[in-house]
XYZ file of C-alpha atoms in Angstrom:
328
model
C -14.729 -5.933 -17.575
C -12.519 -2.869 -17.931
C -8.834 -3.230 -16.979
C -8.385 -3.734 -13.214
C -6.652 -1.055 -11.152
C -3.949 -1.793 -8.579
C -3.057 0.906 -6.037
C 0.308 0.338 -4.376
C 2.744 2.250 -2.176
C 4.431 2.309 1.172
C 1.821 1.807 3.917
C 0.521 5.146 5.299
C 1.207 6.907 1.996
C -2.438 7.569 1.157
C -3.460 4.401 -0.684
C -6.801 4.269 1.137
C -7.456 7.948 0.440
C -6.846 7.450 -3.270
C -9.020 4.331 -3.227
C -11.891 6.261 -1.639
C -11.500 9.092 -4.151
C -11.934 6.595 -6.985
C -14.899 4.918 -5.277
C -16.521 8.327 -4.827
C -16.244 8.924 -8.569
C -18.460 5.907 -9.242
C -18.074 2.998 -11.627
C -15.696 0.964 -9.442
C -16.605 -2.034 -7.276
C -16.639 -1.189 -3.575
C -14.644 -3.687 -1.525
C -13.363 -2.132 1.678
C -10.719 -4.583 2.745
C -7.463 -5.989 1.421
C -7.187 -9.371 -0.300
C -3.448 -9.814 0.392
C -3.254 -12.718 -2.049
C 0.491 -12.546 -2.778
C 1.994 -11.714 0.612
C -0.382 -13.644 2.857
C -2.841 -16.009 1.203
C -0.379 -17.833 -1.062
C 2.302 -18.309 1.638
C -0.325 -19.836 3.923
C -2.116 -22.145 1.493
C 0.455 -22.704 -1.232
C -0.272 -23.237 -4.913
C -4.014 -22.882 -5.468
C -3.670 -24.987 -8.586
C -3.457 -27.932 -6.173
C -7.049 -29.011 -5.398
C -6.505 -29.757 -1.695
C -4.838 -26.358 -1.152
C -7.660 -24.618 -2.953
C -10.319 -26.470 -0.978
C -8.689 -25.667 2.357
C -8.199 -22.013 1.422
C -11.784 -21.631 0.269
C -13.193 -23.245 3.395
C -11.318 -20.796 5.621
C -11.742 -17.766 3.340
C -15.507 -18.030 3.704
C -15.006 -17.109 7.382
C -12.785 -14.116 6.649
C -13.418 -10.367 6.655
C -12.791 -10.373 2.912
C -15.705 -12.716 2.248
C -18.015 -10.640 4.434
C -16.916 -7.485 2.593
C -17.542 -9.122 -0.773
C -21.282 -9.499 -0.237
C -21.196 -12.703 -2.294
C -23.159 -15.894 -1.691
C -20.940 -18.573 -0.154
C -21.988 -21.587 -2.207
C -21.911 -19.717 -5.515
C -18.429 -18.231 -5.099
C -17.114 -21.487 -3.633
C -18.299 -23.480 -6.639
C -16.847 -20.971 -9.096
C -13.451 -20.843 -7.365
C -13.170 -24.622 -7.004
C -13.991 -25.164 -10.685
C -12.067 -22.277 -12.294
C -9.241 -21.095 -10.023
C -5.710 -22.119 -11.059
C -3.718 -19.816 -8.762
C -3.948 -16.818 -6.425
C -4.223 -14.337 -9.280
C -7.149 -16.334 -10.641
C -8.708 -16.267 -7.179
C -8.344 -12.491 -6.966
C -9.802 -12.030 -10.438
C -12.763 -14.378 -9.853
C -13.733 -12.773 -6.538
C -13.348 -9.176 -7.684
C -15.175 -9.699 -10.970
C -18.063 -11.329 -9.131
C -18.157 -8.413 -6.675
C -18.218 -5.954 -9.591
C -21.022 -7.834 -11.362
C -23.078 -7.999 -8.181
C -22.739 -4.212 -7.801
C -23.510 -3.526 -11.462
C -20.130 -2.008 -12.367
C -17.445 -3.075 -14.822
C -14.178 -2.257 -13.047
C -12.516 -3.324 -9.793
C -9.622 -2.049 -7.706
C -7.139 -3.911 -5.530
C -5.718 -1.516 -2.953
C -3.162 -3.675 -1.135
C -0.153 -1.346 -0.618
C 2.471 -4.085 -0.284
C 1.607 -5.542 -3.693
C 4.322 -3.126 -4.759
C 6.844 -5.979 -4.561
C 4.780 -8.021 -7.004
C 4.283 -5.555 -9.845
C 5.884 -7.736 -12.515
C 3.791 -10.726 -11.489
C 0.659 -8.597 -11.467
C 1.433 -7.339 -14.948
C 2.066 -10.885 -16.161
C -1.164 -12.248 -14.659
C -3.273 -9.154 -15.459
C -1.772 -7.872 -18.744
C -4.172 -4.931 -19.075
C -3.904 -3.806 -15.429
C -3.377 -0.132 -14.610
C -1.004 0.384 -11.701
C -0.927 3.551 -9.591
C 1.989 4.054 -7.210
C 1.222 6.717 -4.617
C 4.278 8.367 -3.062
C 4.356 10.518 0.063
C 7.071 12.434 1.920
C 8.975 9.794 3.884
C 9.054 11.952 7.021
C 5.252 12.088 7.207
C 5.044 8.378 6.399
C 7.491 7.534 9.201
C 5.527 9.577 11.733
C 2.325 7.758 10.810
C 3.933 4.308 10.837
C 5.473 5.020 14.235
C 2.191 6.379 15.633
C 0.437 3.166 14.558
C 3.200 1.016 16.007
C 3.880 -0.423 12.560
C 7.571 0.445 12.497
C 9.675 -2.620 13.300
C 13.239 -1.630 14.218
C 15.843 -4.262 15.050
C 15.949 -5.261 18.753
C 18.927 -3.039 19.566
C 17.287 -0.030 17.836
C 14.002 0.097 19.775
C 14.435 3.829 20.393
C 14.948 4.452 16.659
C 11.565 3.484 15.277
C 11.297 6.642 13.156
C 14.669 5.961 11.561
C 13.797 2.352 10.789
C 10.520 3.502 9.245
C 12.405 5.959 7.053
C 14.708 3.305 5.672
C 11.712 1.025 5.074
C 9.978 3.853 3.195
C 13.009 4.347 0.941
C 13.413 0.593 0.391
C 9.823 0.015 -0.698
C 9.483 3.207 -2.776
C 12.741 2.456 -4.614
C 11.553 -1.080 -5.302
C 8.216 0.150 -6.612
C 9.753 2.765 -8.901
C 12.300 0.301 -10.265
C 9.649 -2.302 -11.068
C 7.215 0.346 -12.279
C 9.738 1.665 -14.790
C 9.513 -1.719 -16.541
C 5.763 -1.392 -17.040
C 5.938 1.695 -19.262
C 2.555 3.320 -19.975
C 0.605 1.046 -17.605
C 2.290 2.536 -14.517
C 1.680 5.980 -13.031
C 3.162 7.727 -10.006
C 1.005 10.102 -7.992
C 2.146 12.268 -5.106
C -0.038 12.292 -2.000
C 0.770 15.975 -1.552
C -0.654 16.716 -5.013
C -3.863 14.849 -4.186
C -4.263 17.020 -1.085
C -3.094 20.380 -2.450
C -4.168 20.146 -6.104
C -6.897 17.491 -6.161
C -8.755 18.552 -9.314
C -5.609 18.745 -11.454
C -4.212 15.496 -10.088
C -7.487 13.646 -10.621
C -7.609 14.966 -14.178
C -4.238 13.306 -14.843
C -5.486 10.106 -13.222
C -8.663 10.212 -15.293
C -6.630 10.260 -18.509
C -4.550 7.327 -17.282
C -7.559 5.228 -16.250
C -9.899 6.386 -19.057
C -12.483 7.061 -16.358
C -14.379 10.205 -15.385
C -13.006 11.583 -12.094
C -14.889 14.820 -11.566
C -13.620 16.341 -8.310
C -16.823 18.207 -7.446
C -18.840 15.020 -7.838
C -16.286 13.120 -5.743
C -16.526 15.725 -2.963
C -20.315 15.496 -2.885
C -20.344 11.685 -2.698
C -17.518 11.618 -0.144
C -16.961 7.918 0.499
C -14.756 6.932 3.446
C -11.677 9.097 4.010
C -12.804 11.624 1.412
C -15.312 12.750 4.051
C -13.481 11.750 7.246
C -9.703 11.232 7.098
C -8.245 7.900 8.215
C -5.490 9.514 10.224
C -3.096 8.162 12.836
C -3.333 11.566 14.542
C -6.956 11.597 15.654
C -6.308 14.298 18.280
C -5.289 16.736 15.538
C -8.465 15.972 13.627
C -10.671 16.475 16.694
C -8.951 19.800 17.461
C -9.375 21.058 13.907
C -5.621 21.012 13.277
C -5.497 18.267 10.654
C -2.454 18.917 8.444
C -1.413 15.689 6.700
C 1.176 17.428 4.504
C 4.336 18.573 6.283
C 3.349 17.228 9.685
C 7.014 16.386 10.242
C 7.780 20.116 10.609
C 6.070 20.059 14.012
C 8.973 19.710 16.475
C 6.736 18.117 19.078
C 5.944 15.293 16.674
C 9.337 14.901 14.997
C 12.130 15.867 17.458
C 14.838 17.925 15.720
C 17.661 15.585 16.742
C 15.741 12.635 15.279
C 15.033 14.630 12.132
C 18.737 15.261 11.555
C 19.459 11.553 11.878
C 16.475 10.700 9.679
C 17.628 12.978 6.882
C 21.174 11.684 7.192
C 19.799 8.220 6.395
C 17.259 8.935 3.629
C 17.821 12.603 2.784
C 19.445 11.844 -0.550
C 16.364 9.971 -1.710
C 13.999 12.611 -0.340
C 15.953 15.163 -2.362
C 15.927 12.938 -5.452
C 12.128 12.786 -5.236
C 11.919 16.567 -4.938
C 11.238 16.924 -1.213
C 13.103 19.818 0.425
C 15.268 18.936 3.419
C 15.047 20.749 6.731
C 18.734 21.603 6.958
C 22.252 20.485 6.169
C 23.028 16.881 6.995
C 25.403 16.404 4.085
C 28.388 15.406 6.213
C 26.371 12.959 8.282
C 24.979 11.297 5.141
C 28.506 10.424 4.073
C 29.531 8.778 7.355
C 30.366 5.078 7.510
C 27.896 4.557 10.371
C 25.025 5.851 8.242
C 26.055 3.692 5.297
C 26.278 0.610 7.521
C 22.833 1.279 9.012
C 21.263 1.708 5.598
C 22.857 -1.478 4.273
C 21.848 -3.483 7.341
C 18.198 -2.444 7.236
C 17.895 -2.901 3.484
C 19.181 -6.459 3.853
C 16.825 -6.979 6.793
C 13.764 -5.839 4.827
C 14.732 -7.940 1.806
C 15.107 -10.996 4.030
C 11.767 -10.372 5.751
C 10.055 -10.103 2.364
C 11.655 -13.329 1.163
C 10.864 -15.201 4.397
C 7.255 -14.023 4.443
C 6.637 -15.412 0.976
C 8.861 -18.478 0.844
C 9.361 -20.089 4.245
C 6.996 -22.571 5.928
C 7.455 -20.636 9.171
C 5.442 -17.714 7.787
C 2.479 -20.042 7.234
C 2.468 -20.890 10.925
C 2.637 -17.263 12.063
C 0.051 -15.577 9.828
C -3.714 -15.893 10.225
C -5.262 -14.753 6.949
C -8.638 -13.891 8.460
C -6.965 -11.742 11.124
C -4.565 -9.684 9.018
C -7.077 -8.104 6.693
C -7.359 -4.417 7.505
C -10.699 -2.646 7.120
C -10.392 0.599 5.222
């Protein structure tokens, strides 16, 4: 097998679009769902090196969307996992390599965005892995998260879902870039805007990183998934022929100006650091104590949620592995 590829990023940053571009190029195993082994499967079933945990996980996994998407034969994959698997990374490797072999290809991709918190573990368990971090303008990400109802503000901030989404975007992108910087040449950042506006040039850079042919004209002709039909939160725009995924936040009907000022006061410094132009001056607001308190509170909140999801028994009672997998 060639080195596996992991696509990570803040949800709604274009991970699925990049995944479908690579699938359209050919040579990668097609597996249109997320395995979620680190954030979901392991917290539910525990250490898969323990035989009873592994047996219980495998029994339930065979009824999941992921198994259906794999196209594998139940008894064969069950026997292989029970005899060879020593942990969740082993489970991911075994399943994905079997999927690749069944499809006659020699490379697989895991496109679980929130694996971004586990980059060092991934690199330890898959030493030759190639990791692509896709980054998108936080204002467009926040609009999409809010439209999907995926933004989770604190109870007293229910009318500030866009702002909460912005802080989450900064928190997860910062984390990914910090961890990615430790991986040296095996980590690459790609901007969603470049994939949309300069696809051929961006894919050429990706091709050199992956050592894989990514011919844009061929990819366009094959057109798997969102390469042909965008997976957008704004379906009305698509139906009306007004699909503009880059700079959607500039539409005042979608991102109210007063909310935009507050948004940029919270995460404008990081937007600027990443090279995204701000809409106007919110310099004074960004220095206020209220803004600093809000940022600190939400960062602590997201860190705690991440820790609780992975480490507490409560998370195992609240998460149904077969239900959380998201079809791409």
